[in-house]
Tab-separated table of C-alpha atoms in Angstrom:
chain	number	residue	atom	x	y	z
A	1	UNK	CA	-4.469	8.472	17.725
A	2	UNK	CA	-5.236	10.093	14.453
A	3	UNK	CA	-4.916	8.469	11.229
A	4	UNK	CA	-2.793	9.621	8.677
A	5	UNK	CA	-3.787	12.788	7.069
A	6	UNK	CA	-3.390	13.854	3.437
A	7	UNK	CA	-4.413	17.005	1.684
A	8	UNK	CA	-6.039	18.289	-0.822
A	9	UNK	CA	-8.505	15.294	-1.179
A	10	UNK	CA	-8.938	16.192	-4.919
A	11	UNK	CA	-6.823	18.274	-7.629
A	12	UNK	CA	-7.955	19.044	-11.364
A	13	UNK	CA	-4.561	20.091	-12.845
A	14	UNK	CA	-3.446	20.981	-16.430
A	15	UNK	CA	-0.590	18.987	-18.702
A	16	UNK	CA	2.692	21.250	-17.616
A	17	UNK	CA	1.930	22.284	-14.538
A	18	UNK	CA	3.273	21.520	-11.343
A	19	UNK	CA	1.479	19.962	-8.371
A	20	UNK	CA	2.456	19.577	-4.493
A	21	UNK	CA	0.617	17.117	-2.067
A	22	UNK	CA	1.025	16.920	1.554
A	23	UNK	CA	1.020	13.932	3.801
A	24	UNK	CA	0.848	14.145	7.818
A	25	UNK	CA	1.504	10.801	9.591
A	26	UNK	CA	0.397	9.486	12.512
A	27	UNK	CA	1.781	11.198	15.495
A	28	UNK	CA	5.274	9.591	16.665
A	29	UNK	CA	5.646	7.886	13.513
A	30	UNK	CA	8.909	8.992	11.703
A	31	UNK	CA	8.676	7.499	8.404
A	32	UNK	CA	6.890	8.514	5.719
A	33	UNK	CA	6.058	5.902	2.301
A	34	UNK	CA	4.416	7.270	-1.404
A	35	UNK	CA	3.171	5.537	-4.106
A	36	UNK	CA	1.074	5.800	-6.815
A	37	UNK	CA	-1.955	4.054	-7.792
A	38	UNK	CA	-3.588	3.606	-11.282
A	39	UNK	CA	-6.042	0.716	-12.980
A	40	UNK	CA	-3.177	-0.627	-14.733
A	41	UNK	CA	0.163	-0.650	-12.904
A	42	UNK	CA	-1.671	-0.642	-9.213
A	43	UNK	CA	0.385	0.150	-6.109
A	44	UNK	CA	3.886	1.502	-7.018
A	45	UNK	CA	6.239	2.795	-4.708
A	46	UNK	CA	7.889	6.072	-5.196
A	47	UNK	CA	10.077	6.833	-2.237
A	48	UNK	CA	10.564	6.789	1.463
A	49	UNK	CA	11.363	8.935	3.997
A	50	UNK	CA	13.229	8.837	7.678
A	51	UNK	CA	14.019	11.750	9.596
A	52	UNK	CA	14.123	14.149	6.634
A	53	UNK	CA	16.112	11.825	4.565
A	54	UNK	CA	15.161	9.961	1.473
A	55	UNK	CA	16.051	6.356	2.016
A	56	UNK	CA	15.059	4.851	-0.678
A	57	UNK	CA	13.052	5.479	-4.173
A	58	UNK	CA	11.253	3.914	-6.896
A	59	UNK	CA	11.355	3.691	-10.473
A	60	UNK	CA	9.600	6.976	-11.232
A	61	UNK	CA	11.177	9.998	-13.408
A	62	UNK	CA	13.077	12.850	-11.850
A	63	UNK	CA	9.924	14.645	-11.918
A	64	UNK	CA	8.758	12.935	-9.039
A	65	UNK	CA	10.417	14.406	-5.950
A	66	UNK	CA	9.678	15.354	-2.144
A	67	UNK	CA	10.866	15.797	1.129
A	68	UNK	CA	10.198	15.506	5.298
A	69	UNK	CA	9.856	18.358	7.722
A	70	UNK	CA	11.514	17.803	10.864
A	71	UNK	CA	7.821	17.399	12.387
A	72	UNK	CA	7.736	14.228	9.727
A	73	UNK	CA	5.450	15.413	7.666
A	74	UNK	CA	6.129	14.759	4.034
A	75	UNK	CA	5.250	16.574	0.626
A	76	UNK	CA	5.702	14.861	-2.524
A	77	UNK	CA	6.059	17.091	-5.816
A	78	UNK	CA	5.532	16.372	-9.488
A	79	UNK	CA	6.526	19.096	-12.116
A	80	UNK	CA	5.541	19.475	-15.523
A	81	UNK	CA	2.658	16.870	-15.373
A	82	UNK	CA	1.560	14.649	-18.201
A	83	UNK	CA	-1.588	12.712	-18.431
A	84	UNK	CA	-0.098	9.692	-17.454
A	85	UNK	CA	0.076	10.705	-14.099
A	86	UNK	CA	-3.490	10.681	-13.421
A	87	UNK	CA	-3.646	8.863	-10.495
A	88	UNK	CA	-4.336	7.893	-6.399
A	89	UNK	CA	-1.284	9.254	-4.447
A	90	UNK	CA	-1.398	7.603	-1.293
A	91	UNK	CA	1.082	8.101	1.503
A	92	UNK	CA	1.563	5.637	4.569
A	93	UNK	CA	3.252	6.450	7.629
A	94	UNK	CA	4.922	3.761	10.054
A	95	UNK	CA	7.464	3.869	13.124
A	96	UNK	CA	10.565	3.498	10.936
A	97	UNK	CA	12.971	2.566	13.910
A	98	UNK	CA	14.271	-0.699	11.994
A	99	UNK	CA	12.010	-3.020	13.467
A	100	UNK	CA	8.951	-4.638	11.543
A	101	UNK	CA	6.439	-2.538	11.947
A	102	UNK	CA	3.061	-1.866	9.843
A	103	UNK	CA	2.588	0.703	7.245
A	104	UNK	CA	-1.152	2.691	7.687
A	105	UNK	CA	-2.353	4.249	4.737
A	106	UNK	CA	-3.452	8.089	4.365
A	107	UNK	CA	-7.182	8.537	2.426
A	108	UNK	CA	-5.189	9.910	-0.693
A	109	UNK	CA	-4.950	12.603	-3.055
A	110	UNK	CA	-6.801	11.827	-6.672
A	111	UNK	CA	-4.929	13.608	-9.468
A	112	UNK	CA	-6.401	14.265	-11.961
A	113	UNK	CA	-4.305	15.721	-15.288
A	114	UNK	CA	-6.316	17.320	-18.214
B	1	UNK	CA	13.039	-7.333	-8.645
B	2	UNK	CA	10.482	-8.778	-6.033
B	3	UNK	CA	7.151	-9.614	-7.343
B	4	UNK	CA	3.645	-10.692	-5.976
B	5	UNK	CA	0.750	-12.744	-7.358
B	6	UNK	CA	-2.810	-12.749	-6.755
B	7	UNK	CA	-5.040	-14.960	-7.774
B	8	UNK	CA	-8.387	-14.758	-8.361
B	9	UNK	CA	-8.391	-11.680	-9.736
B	10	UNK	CA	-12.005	-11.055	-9.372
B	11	UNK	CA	-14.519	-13.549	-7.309
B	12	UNK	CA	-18.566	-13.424	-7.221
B	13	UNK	CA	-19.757	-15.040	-4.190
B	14	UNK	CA	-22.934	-14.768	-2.006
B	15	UNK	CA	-23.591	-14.039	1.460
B	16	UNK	CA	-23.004	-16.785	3.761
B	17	UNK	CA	-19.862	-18.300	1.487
B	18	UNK	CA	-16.799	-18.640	2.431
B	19	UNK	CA	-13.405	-17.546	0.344
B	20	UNK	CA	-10.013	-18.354	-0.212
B	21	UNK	CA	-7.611	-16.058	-1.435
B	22	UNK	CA	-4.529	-16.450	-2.632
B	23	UNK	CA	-0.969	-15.030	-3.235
B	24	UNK	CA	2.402	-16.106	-3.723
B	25	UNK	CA	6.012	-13.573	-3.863
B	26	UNK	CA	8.939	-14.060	-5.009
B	27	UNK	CA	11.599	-11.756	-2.707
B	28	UNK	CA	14.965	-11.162	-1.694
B	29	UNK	CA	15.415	-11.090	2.147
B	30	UNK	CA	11.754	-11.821	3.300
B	31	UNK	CA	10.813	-9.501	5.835
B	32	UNK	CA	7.183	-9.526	6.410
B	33	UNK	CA	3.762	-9.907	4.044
B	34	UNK	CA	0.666	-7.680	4.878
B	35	UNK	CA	-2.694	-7.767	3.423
B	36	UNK	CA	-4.802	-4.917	3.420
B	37	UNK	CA	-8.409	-4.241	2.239
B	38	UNK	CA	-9.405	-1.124	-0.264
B	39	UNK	CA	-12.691	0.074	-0.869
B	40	UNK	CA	-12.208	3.087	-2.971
B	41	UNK	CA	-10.448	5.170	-0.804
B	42	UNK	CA	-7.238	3.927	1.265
B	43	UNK	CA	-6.081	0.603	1.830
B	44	UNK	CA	-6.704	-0.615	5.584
B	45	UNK	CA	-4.513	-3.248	7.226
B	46	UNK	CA	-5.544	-6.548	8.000
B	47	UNK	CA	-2.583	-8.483	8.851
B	48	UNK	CA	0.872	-8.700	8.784
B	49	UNK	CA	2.701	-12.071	8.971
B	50	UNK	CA	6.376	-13.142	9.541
B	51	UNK	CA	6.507	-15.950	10.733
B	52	UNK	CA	5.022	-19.319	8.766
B	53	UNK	CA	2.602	-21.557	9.982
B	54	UNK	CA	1.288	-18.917	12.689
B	55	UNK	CA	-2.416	-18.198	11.622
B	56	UNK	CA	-3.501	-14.867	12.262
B	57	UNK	CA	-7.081	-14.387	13.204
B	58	UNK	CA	-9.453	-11.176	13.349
B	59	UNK	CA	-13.258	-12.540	13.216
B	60	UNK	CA	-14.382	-13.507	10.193
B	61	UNK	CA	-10.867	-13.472	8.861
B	62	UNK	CA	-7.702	-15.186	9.127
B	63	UNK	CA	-4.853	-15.715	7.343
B	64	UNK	CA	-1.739	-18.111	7.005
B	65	UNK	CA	2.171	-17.736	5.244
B	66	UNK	CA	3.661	-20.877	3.801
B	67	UNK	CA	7.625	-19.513	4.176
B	68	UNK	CA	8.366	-22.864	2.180
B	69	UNK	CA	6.232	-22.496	-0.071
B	70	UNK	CA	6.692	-18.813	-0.433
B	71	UNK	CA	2.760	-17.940	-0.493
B	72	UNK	CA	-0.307	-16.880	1.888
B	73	UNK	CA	-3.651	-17.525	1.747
B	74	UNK	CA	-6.555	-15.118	2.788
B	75	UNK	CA	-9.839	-16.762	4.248
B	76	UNK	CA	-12.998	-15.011	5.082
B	77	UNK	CA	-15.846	-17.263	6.535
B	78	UNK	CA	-19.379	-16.046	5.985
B	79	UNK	CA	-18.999	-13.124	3.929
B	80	UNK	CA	-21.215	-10.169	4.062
B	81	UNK	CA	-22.248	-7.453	1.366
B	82	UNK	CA	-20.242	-5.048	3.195
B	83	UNK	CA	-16.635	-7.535	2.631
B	84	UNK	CA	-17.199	-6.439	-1.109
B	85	UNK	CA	-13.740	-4.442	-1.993
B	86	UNK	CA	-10.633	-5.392	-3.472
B	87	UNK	CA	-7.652	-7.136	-1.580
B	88	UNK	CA	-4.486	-6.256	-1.714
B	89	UNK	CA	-1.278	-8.440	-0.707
B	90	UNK	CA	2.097	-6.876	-0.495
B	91	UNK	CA	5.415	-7.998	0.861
B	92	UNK	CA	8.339	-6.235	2.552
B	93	UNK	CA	12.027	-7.080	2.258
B	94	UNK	CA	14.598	-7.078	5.683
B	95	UNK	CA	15.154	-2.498	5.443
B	96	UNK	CA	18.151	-1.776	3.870
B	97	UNK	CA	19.399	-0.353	0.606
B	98	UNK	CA	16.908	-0.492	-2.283
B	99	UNK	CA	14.565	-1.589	0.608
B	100	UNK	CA	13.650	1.001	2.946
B	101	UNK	CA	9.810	1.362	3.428
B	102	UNK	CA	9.398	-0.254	0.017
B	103	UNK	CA	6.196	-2.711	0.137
B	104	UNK	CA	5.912	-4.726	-3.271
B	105	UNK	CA	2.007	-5.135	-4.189
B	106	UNK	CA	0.052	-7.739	-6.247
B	107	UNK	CA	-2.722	-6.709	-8.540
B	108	UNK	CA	-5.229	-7.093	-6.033
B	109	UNK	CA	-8.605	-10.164	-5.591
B	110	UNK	CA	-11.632	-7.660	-6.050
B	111	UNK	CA	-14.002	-9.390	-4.521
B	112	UNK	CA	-17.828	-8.796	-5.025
B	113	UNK	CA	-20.695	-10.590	-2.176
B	114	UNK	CA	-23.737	-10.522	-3.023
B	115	UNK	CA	-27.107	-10.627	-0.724
């Protein structure tokens, strides 16, 4: 099976703009997980989708939004970007059918805010 | 909130050693703990444990939960260069609520083997 997929690899982006990443999980999985990752507050969690619904999010600032396809992939947003959100946006993808199951990570998408 | 603790932060070792590492949680409704290993790019998974006292094994590595005790230890026998990354420990709690795909990380063990 193929991993999870996320694209662009890279993005150089300027304070105020806005930024959308994409995230394609493995195939038959139907839940999609973001977080962010920086030197100093390492993995957060952002929020979680299920069948194009958002279960469950993290501490983060409206800001920070997304949403699922019906094909499950996922695309998380951030408008009006500050420095501070230079960072590794990884997205995982697992079953999501309630029973424990293992969350693979995507390669990521390094932000980088000027 | 839940929280997770790794310790060492950051270990030197040399080819041949072997390594312990560590981390305890604190977290409501226990679910599962996974480790994963990162080298610069995205975390891969190791293991994920449930139940305790049921050691999980993958070559050189292996890895135990204490449910008691509420930690898990990491163990990697004869390290190589190319075990050099950083290791991350997260936990899950039972899906529901504030819970849903949420894993809680530590800081991470960077761990550097030399030749």
């Amino acid at each position: 099976k193929a991993g999870v997929t996320q694209t662009p690899r890279y993005l150089i982006k300027t304070r105020g703009q806005q930024v959308t990443l994409s995230c394609s999980p493995i195939s038959g999985h139907r839940s999609v997980s973001w977080y962010q990752q920086t030197p100093g507050q390492g993995l957060q969690f952002l929020f979680e989708y299920f069948s194009e619904t958002q279960r469950n999010k993290g501490n983060f600032p409206g800001r920070f939004s997304g949403r699922q396809f019906s094909n499950s992939r996922s695309e998380m947003n951030v408008s009006t970007l500050e420095l501070g959100d230079s960072a590794l946006y990884l997205c995982a993808s697992y079953e999501g059918g309630g029973r424990v199951d293992t969350q693979y990570f995507g390669p990521g998408t390094r932000l980088t805010v000027l | 909130e839940d929280k997770v603790v790794q310790s060492p932060l950051s270990l030197v070792v040399h080819e041949g050693d072997t390594v312990t590492l560590n981390c305890s949680y604190e977290v409501t409704n226990f679910r599962s703990l996974l480790w994963y290993k990162q080298e610069k790019k995205a975390p891969t998974f190791l293991f994920m444990l449930t139940s305790s006292g049921i050691e999980k094994k993958s070559g050189r590595l292996s890895s135990i939960l204490d449910k008691k005790e509420l930690f898990s230890i990491l163990n990697i026998t004869a390290t190589q260069t190319g075990d050099s990354a950083v290791y991350l420990c997260a936990v899950e709690a039972r899906a529901g609520g504030t819970s849903y795909g949420k894993l809680t990380f530590g800081q991470g063990t960077i761990l550097t083997v030399h030749p």
